[in-house]
Amino acid sequence: MTLSYLIRRVFHALIVLVMVGIITFFVVRLAPGGPSLLADPKLSAVERQAIEERLGLNDPLPIQFTKWAGQTARGNLGNSFLYGAPTTDIIMTRLPNTLILAGTSLLLTLVVALPLGLASGLRPGSAFDRITSTVSLVFVAVPVFWFGLLLIILFAVTWRLLPAGGMNTAGQEGNLGDLLRHLILPAVVLSAASIAEILRYTRSSTRTVSTQDYVRTARAKGVGQWALRYRHVLRNAAIPILTAVGLQLPRLIGGAAITETIFGWPGMGRLSVEAALGRDYPLIMGITLFVALAVVTFNLLIDLMYPWLDPRVRAEA
Amino acid sequence: MPKRLFSVGLLTLGFTLALGSAQAQSGILKLPLINDPIMNPVIAPDLGSVLINKVIFPGLVRPNEDLLPEPDLAKSWTITNGGLVYTFNLRSDVKWHDGKPFTAADVVFTFKAATDPKSGSRLVSDFSSIKDIVAVNPTTVRFTLSRPFAPFLTLLGHNAGILPKHLLDGKPLNDATAFNRSTPIGTGPFKVTRVVPGASITLEANKDYYGNKPKLAGMVFKVVPDINAQVAQLRSGELDWVNVEPNSLTSLQNDPNITLKQANAVQHFLVFFNQKNPLFAPAKVRESMQYAVNRKAIIDGVLKGYADYPTGTLPTALKKYYDKTIKPIQYDPARAKALLAQAGWKPDAKGQLVNAKGEPFKFTLIVDRGNPSREQAALAVQQDLKKIGMDVTLQPLEFATLVRDYLIPGKYDANLIWWTTPPDPDQYAYYATGQDNNNAFFSNPRADELLKRGRETANVALRQQIYNSFQRLEMTDPPVLVLYYPKELQALRKNLGGVPDLGIRDALRHSEDFQLR
């Protein structure tokens, strides 16, 4: 790992961000419809004109782009149409909520999927393997909104064990117990598909590695079961698993839209839905750039972890 | 040892969860919103914002249970100069939520902002008749109108909540983010104490409220974007009142803790036929549609009976003006075909309607995507029109796209949509020639004259006659195809009382009378 490699990667990341910005800007502006602030058929021509002027929508598209690019380069993402407040402030208000939900879901994913996937991959064809494979297939296939509503009906409506939505009971903000109660259902729903995917990756990767010659050799040399699993199998199976986990992260940060909508969780996923439905151009651009930044950063971090896990990658880098 | 640690951990978690669940919220009414509201009645763009603003920002008048204006911030008023001058005597016992006194200057400030398009006001059209407004003294305000305008009082009680001059004067309303989003100051029975973005707005009873002392300790507006989640939260007791669509009824009807109510809504759901399109220009063609579409089947099947059968564009909710003696047009496809034949459209050998040149009666019906009632109603309309030989294509579109790219520029054939109007029969903006909201491009000189006279006539009996004539005219030259007058379906927790028999937006203007038993 050299400094020039790192600089090259950061430079590539910047190019990706610029491209994402340009493409998103034009795709969003050229999409049918317009800001929901203008979608009231009762607005008179005068009212409509005043709103368009205020939002800067009267300018030709190239001028709008130049203005946006100029202010973005200066670190100003503009004011949200819907909220009438700086886009950065709105994202920063929602980000901690998303991190709480995404972090819990990621933890839950790793704690459940890794051991089950490993155990499943080491005993292919066993009853345990068949059960985990079937269950994980079900969770990959089941629609998130259906699963979410099912849990709400069971745990909140029928058994009254957990709240049906929100992040806190109003007035209980800051109460950890209250937050945990609200966190359980959305975290389970958000991690269900991730658990299933990571479990299947872990199983497949473990299975591939455990049939390699060096594992058989190690076993023949009398390496203990635990050392064999940890040192020889899991460590070598880790790279594809890590890549799969890396792919989950942006989904957890920016794409938890359905889960956050069903559970009324005030995070980035729901914000992105609101922004898209309301054609809130500055907010859409802000969220997209933010998620793109998260994706390239995570990818960079994961790339940096490869050499640590696999000396062969270290030699290549 | 690890087992013991695990047990201790579980116990701690259980204790923490139990603590979290032990929250007493007696006397707090919980209502849903689908997104964060703008707490400023002059620039509020959506229904959710309108609802919470009803509680925070009273107007000069408010609608009573007959939807007629009754005193609110104004004690009384006089109308002089042939309906051109309205003078309001204001209450002298009103304080803003920050303790400052409410005066006539606040009313003047609010309406100057409301009539200025540059302020971002959504009320410009409602109050375009105001020529001048002056504060005669701290408790008297005088409006001078440029023309007699009968709906004026009703509109004052509709969305025109009064804003505090001392906090907003000189600032563009849209840039007053702190006020609009987190620290609104009104004069209503409840005041905002906490806003958690994306999650909730908490209000507590205003002890200085000038009207009846609020019976609730407070209110919480929770942001719950998904309607299914709203229904689930109502059933689990986390919400007390949810307005629902008929397709949600099955999950609520057998719940012993829920009461279902229906309120009259001042709405008419309709199909616009673009009258710039020669297909729909003849009145006979539009008249035939009224016979061709089985509106009772839509009301019974799609809306589960929660709607009134229509007669023209004036909904039954406007009890004073709706003429019950007019016989509604019933489903009669044979009559529809006969009228179409008179207009030059006859079925060919395959049963398709064609004109003398052999061209088919072909058009596209657009509807907004995502609302099951409207999508099903559009499908029913398409099928009924197909039965009489019309070639109708159904095209669902996202609402913003439908309005901006199709409706406003008039690039559509037919469109299923709805109008929600103030509780007044004035429909000049919707159906008079060349008006901004006349999206069907309807034009009928007699209708223009009636609609103009209707909005200028203050005498109720005379207005009744005018609007009854308009209703009759619509039977033979319908501006649009009215499908139904929907009922607002309210699902409430059984312990919620004191709610007047009004739609939610008007009922919330009486929130000081709500109580949780």
PDB file of N, CA, C and O in Angstrom, chain B residues 432-462:
ATOM      1  N   ALA B 432     -66.040  29.147 -15.062  1.00  0.00           N
ATOM      2  CA  ALA B 432     -66.336  30.307 -15.917  1.00  0.00           C
ATOM      3  C   ALA B 432     -65.287  30.393 -17.028  1.00  0.00           C
ATOM      4  O   ALA B 432     -64.135  29.991 -16.835  1.00  0.00           O
ATOM      5  N   THR B 433     -65.692  30.921 -18.144  1.00  0.00           N
ATOM      6  CA  THR B 433     -64.816  30.955 -19.332  1.00  0.00           C
ATOM      7  C   THR B 433     -63.476  31.626 -19.044  1.00  0.00           C
ATOM      8  O   THR B 433     -63.439  32.722 -18.471  1.00  0.00           O
ATOM      9  N   GLY B 434     -62.414  30.936 -19.411  1.00  0.00           N
ATOM     10  CA  GLY B 434     -61.075  31.536 -19.362  1.00  0.00           C
ATOM     11  C   GLY B 434     -60.457  31.646 -17.981  1.00  0.00           C
ATOM     12  O   GLY B 434     -59.406  32.282 -17.838  1.00  0.00           O
ATOM     13  N   GLN B 435     -61.072  31.068 -16.965  1.00  0.00           N
ATOM     14  CA  GLN B 435     -60.504  31.193 -15.612  1.00  0.00           C
ATOM     15  C   GLN B 435     -59.349  30.207 -15.398  1.00  0.00           C
ATOM     16  O   GLN B 435     -59.286  29.157 -16.056  1.00  0.00           O
ATOM     17  N   ASP B 436     -58.468  30.555 -14.450  1.00  0.00           N
ATOM     18  CA  ASP B 436     -57.250  29.766 -14.211  1.00  0.00           C
ATOM     19  C   ASP B 436     -57.527  28.298 -13.918  1.00  0.00           C
ATOM     20  O   ASP B 436     -56.783  27.417 -14.330  1.00  0.00           O
ATOM     21  N   ASN B 437     -58.581  28.022 -13.140  1.00  0.00           N
ATOM     22  CA  ASN B 437     -58.825  26.633 -12.747  1.00  0.00           C
ATOM     23  C   ASN B 437     -59.820  25.915 -13.655  1.00  0.00           C
ATOM     24  O   ASN B 437     -60.221  24.794 -13.374  1.00  0.00           O
ATOM     25  N   ASN B 438     -60.205  26.570 -14.733  1.00  0.00           N
ATOM     26  CA  ASN B 438     -61.138  25.939 -15.670  1.00  0.00           C
ATOM     27  C   ASN B 438     -60.338  25.038 -16.604  1.00  0.00           C
ATOM     28  O   ASN B 438     -60.146  25.325 -17.790  1.00  0.00           O
ATOM     29  N   ASN B 439     -59.855  23.938 -16.051  1.00  0.00           N
ATOM     30  CA  ASN B 439     -58.966  23.047 -16.802  1.00  0.00           C
ATOM     31  C   ASN B 439     -59.682  22.247 -17.887  1.00  0.00           C
ATOM     32  O   ASN B 439     -59.044  21.614 -18.725  1.00  0.00           O
ATOM     33  N   ALA B 440     -61.031  22.229 -17.829  1.00  0.00           N
ATOM     34  CA  ALA B 440     -61.783  21.524 -18.873  1.00  0.00           C
ATOM     35  C   ALA B 440     -62.050  22.446 -20.063  1.00  0.00           C
ATOM     36  O   ALA B 440     -62.557  22.008 -21.074  1.00  0.00           O
ATOM     37  N   PHE B 441     -61.715  23.738 -19.904  1.00  0.00           N
ATOM     38  CA  PHE B 441     -61.958  24.753 -20.930  1.00  0.00           C
ATOM     39  C   PHE B 441     -63.436  24.821 -21.288  1.00  0.00           C
ATOM     40  O   PHE B 441     -63.828  24.959 -22.443  1.00  0.00           O
ATOM     41  N   PHE B 442     -64.266  24.698 -20.252  1.00  0.00           N
ATOM     42  CA  PHE B 442     -65.713  24.798 -20.415  1.00  0.00           C
ATOM     43  C   PHE B 442     -66.082  26.253 -20.678  1.00  0.00           C
ATOM     44  O   PHE B 442     -65.513  27.167 -20.076  1.00  0.00           O
ATOM     45  N   SER B 443     -67.042  26.459 -21.563  1.00  0.00           N
ATOM     46  CA  SER B 443     -67.485  27.831 -21.842  1.00  0.00           C
ATOM     47  C   SER B 443     -68.958  27.829 -22.203  1.00  0.00           C
ATOM     48  O   SER B 443     -69.370  27.168 -23.160  1.00  0.00           O
ATOM     49  N   ASN B 444     -69.720  28.544 -21.387  1.00  0.00           N
ATOM     50  CA  ASN B 444     -71.148  28.662 -21.637  1.00  0.00           C
ATOM     51  C   ASN B 444     -71.565  30.042 -21.110  1.00  0.00           C
ATOM     52  O   ASN B 444     -71.425  30.317 -19.914  1.00  0.00           O
ATOM     53  N   PRO B 445     -72.010  30.926 -22.008  1.00  0.00           N
ATOM     54  CA  PRO B 445     -72.299  32.312 -21.587  1.00  0.00           C
ATOM     55  C   PRO B 445     -73.299  32.388 -20.438  1.00  0.00           C
ATOM     56  O   PRO B 445     -73.150  33.222 -19.525  1.00  0.00           O
ATOM     57  N   ARG B 446     -74.305  31.515 -20.450  1.00  0.00           N
ATOM     58  CA  ARG B 446     -75.321  31.534 -19.383  1.00  0.00           C
ATOM     59  C   ARG B 446     -74.658  31.114 -18.052  1.00  0.00           C
ATOM     60  O   ARG B 446     -74.901  31.711 -17.013  1.00  0.00           O
ATOM     61  N   ALA B 447     -73.790  30.102 -18.120  1.00  0.00           N
ATOM     62  CA  ALA B 447     -73.089  29.668 -16.913  1.00  0.00           C
ATOM     63  C   ALA B 447     -72.199  30.799 -16.398  1.00  0.00           C
ATOM     64  O   ALA B 447     -72.144  31.060 -15.190  1.00  0.00           O
ATOM     65  N   ASP B 448     -71.491  31.466 -17.306  1.00  0.00           N
ATOM     66  CA  ASP B 448     -70.625  32.591 -16.905  1.00  0.00           C
ATOM     67  C   ASP B 448     -71.422  33.638 -16.140  1.00  0.00           C
ATOM     68  O   ASP B 448     -70.987  34.143 -15.103  1.00  0.00           O
ATOM     69  N   GLU B 449     -72.609  33.943 -16.692  1.00  0.00           N
ATOM     70  CA  GLU B 449     -73.430  34.993 -16.083  1.00  0.00           C
ATOM     71  C   GLU B 449     -73.905  34.569 -14.684  1.00  0.00           C
ATOM     72  O   GLU B 449     -73.819  35.337 -13.729  1.00  0.00           O
ATOM     73  N   LEU B 450     -74.357  33.303 -14.589  1.00  0.00           N
ATOM     74  CA  LEU B 450     -74.842  32.812 -13.292  1.00  0.00           C
ATOM     75  C   LEU B 450     -73.709  32.789 -12.264  1.00  0.00           C
ATOM     76  O   LEU B 450     -73.883  33.212 -11.115  1.00  0.00           O
ATOM     77  N   LEU B 451     -72.548  32.300 -12.685  1.00  0.00           N
ATOM     78  CA  LEU B 451     -71.430  32.189 -11.749  1.00  0.00           C
ATOM     79  C   LEU B 451     -70.955  33.574 -11.289  1.00  0.00           C
ATOM     80  O   LEU B 451     -70.569  33.760 -10.134  1.00  0.00           O
ATOM     81  N   LYS B 452     -71.006  34.538 -12.202  1.00  0.00           N
ATOM     82  CA  LYS B 452     -70.599  35.898 -11.842  1.00  0.00           C
ATOM     83  C   LYS B 452     -71.598  36.494 -10.853  1.00  0.00           C
ATOM     84  O   LYS B 452     -71.217  37.053  -9.818  1.00  0.00           O
ATOM     85  N   ARG B 453     -72.881  36.332 -11.182  1.00  0.00           N
ATOM     86  CA  ARG B 453     -73.913  36.871 -10.277  1.00  0.00           C
ATOM     87  C   ARG B 453     -73.856  36.172  -8.921  1.00  0.00           C
ATOM     88  O   ARG B 453     -74.034  36.788  -7.878  1.00  0.00           O
ATOM     89  N   GLY B 454     -73.593  34.872  -8.951  1.00  0.00           N
ATOM     90  CA  GLY B 454     -73.553  34.097  -7.712  1.00  0.00           C
ATOM     91  C   GLY B 454     -72.501  34.605  -6.746  1.00  0.00           C
ATOM     92  O   GLY B 454     -72.725  34.701  -5.543  1.00  0.00           O
ATOM     93  N   ARG B 455     -71.328  34.965  -7.266  1.00  0.00           N
ATOM     94  CA  ARG B 455     -70.276  35.409  -6.352  1.00  0.00           C
ATOM     95  C   ARG B 455     -70.466  36.861  -5.915  1.00  0.00           C
ATOM     96  O   ARG B 455     -69.851  37.309  -4.955  1.00  0.00           O
ATOM     97  N   GLU B 456     -71.316  37.602  -6.659  1.00  0.00           N
ATOM     98  CA  GLU B 456     -71.520  39.010  -6.303  1.00  0.00           C
ATOM     99  C   GLU B 456     -72.760  39.226  -5.453  1.00  0.00           C
ATOM    100  O   GLU B 456     -72.987  40.325  -4.953  1.00  0.00           O
ATOM    101  N   THR B 457     -73.566  38.180  -5.290  1.00  0.00           N
ATOM    102  CA  THR B 457     -74.842  38.340  -4.585  1.00  0.00           C
ATOM    103  C   THR B 457     -74.717  37.896  -3.126  1.00  0.00           C
ATOM    104  O   THR B 457     -74.398  36.730  -2.864  1.00  0.00           O
ATOM    105  N   ALA B 458     -74.964  38.816  -2.218  1.00  0.00           N
ATOM    106  CA  ALA B 458     -74.818  38.483  -0.800  1.00  0.00           C
ATOM    107  C   ALA B 458     -76.102  37.850  -0.251  1.00  0.00           C
ATOM    108  O   ALA B 458     -76.053  37.029   0.661  1.00  0.00           O
ATOM    109  N   ASN B 459     -77.239  38.216  -0.815  1.00  0.00           N
ATOM    110  CA  ASN B 459     -78.528  37.713  -0.312  1.00  0.00           C
ATOM    111  C   ASN B 459     -78.626  36.200  -0.531  1.00  0.00           C
ATOM    112  O   ASN B 459     -78.543  35.708  -1.659  1.00  0.00           O
ATOM    113  N   VAL B 460     -78.803  35.465   0.591  1.00  0.00           N
ATOM    114  CA  VAL B 460     -78.740  34.002   0.533  1.00  0.00           C
ATOM    115  C   VAL B 460     -79.852  33.427  -0.347  1.00  0.00           C
ATOM    116  O   VAL B 460     -79.607  32.533  -1.164  1.00  0.00           O
ATOM    117  N   ALA B 461     -81.073  33.948  -0.220  1.00  0.00           N
ATOM    118  CA  ALA B 461     -82.187  33.407  -1.004  1.00  0.00           C
ATOM    119  C   ALA B 461     -81.931  33.595  -2.496  1.00  0.00           C
ATOM    120  O   ALA B 461     -82.164  32.691  -3.312  1.00  0.00           O
ATOM    121  N   LEU B 462     -81.426  34.781  -2.840  1.00  0.00           N
ATOM    122  CA  LEU B 462     -81.128  35.047  -4.250  1.00  0.00           C
ATOM    123  C   LEU B 462     -80.018  34.125  -4.759  1.00  0.00           C
ATOM    124  O   LEU B 462     -80.071  33.590  -5.862  1.00  0.00           O
TER     125      LEU B 462
END
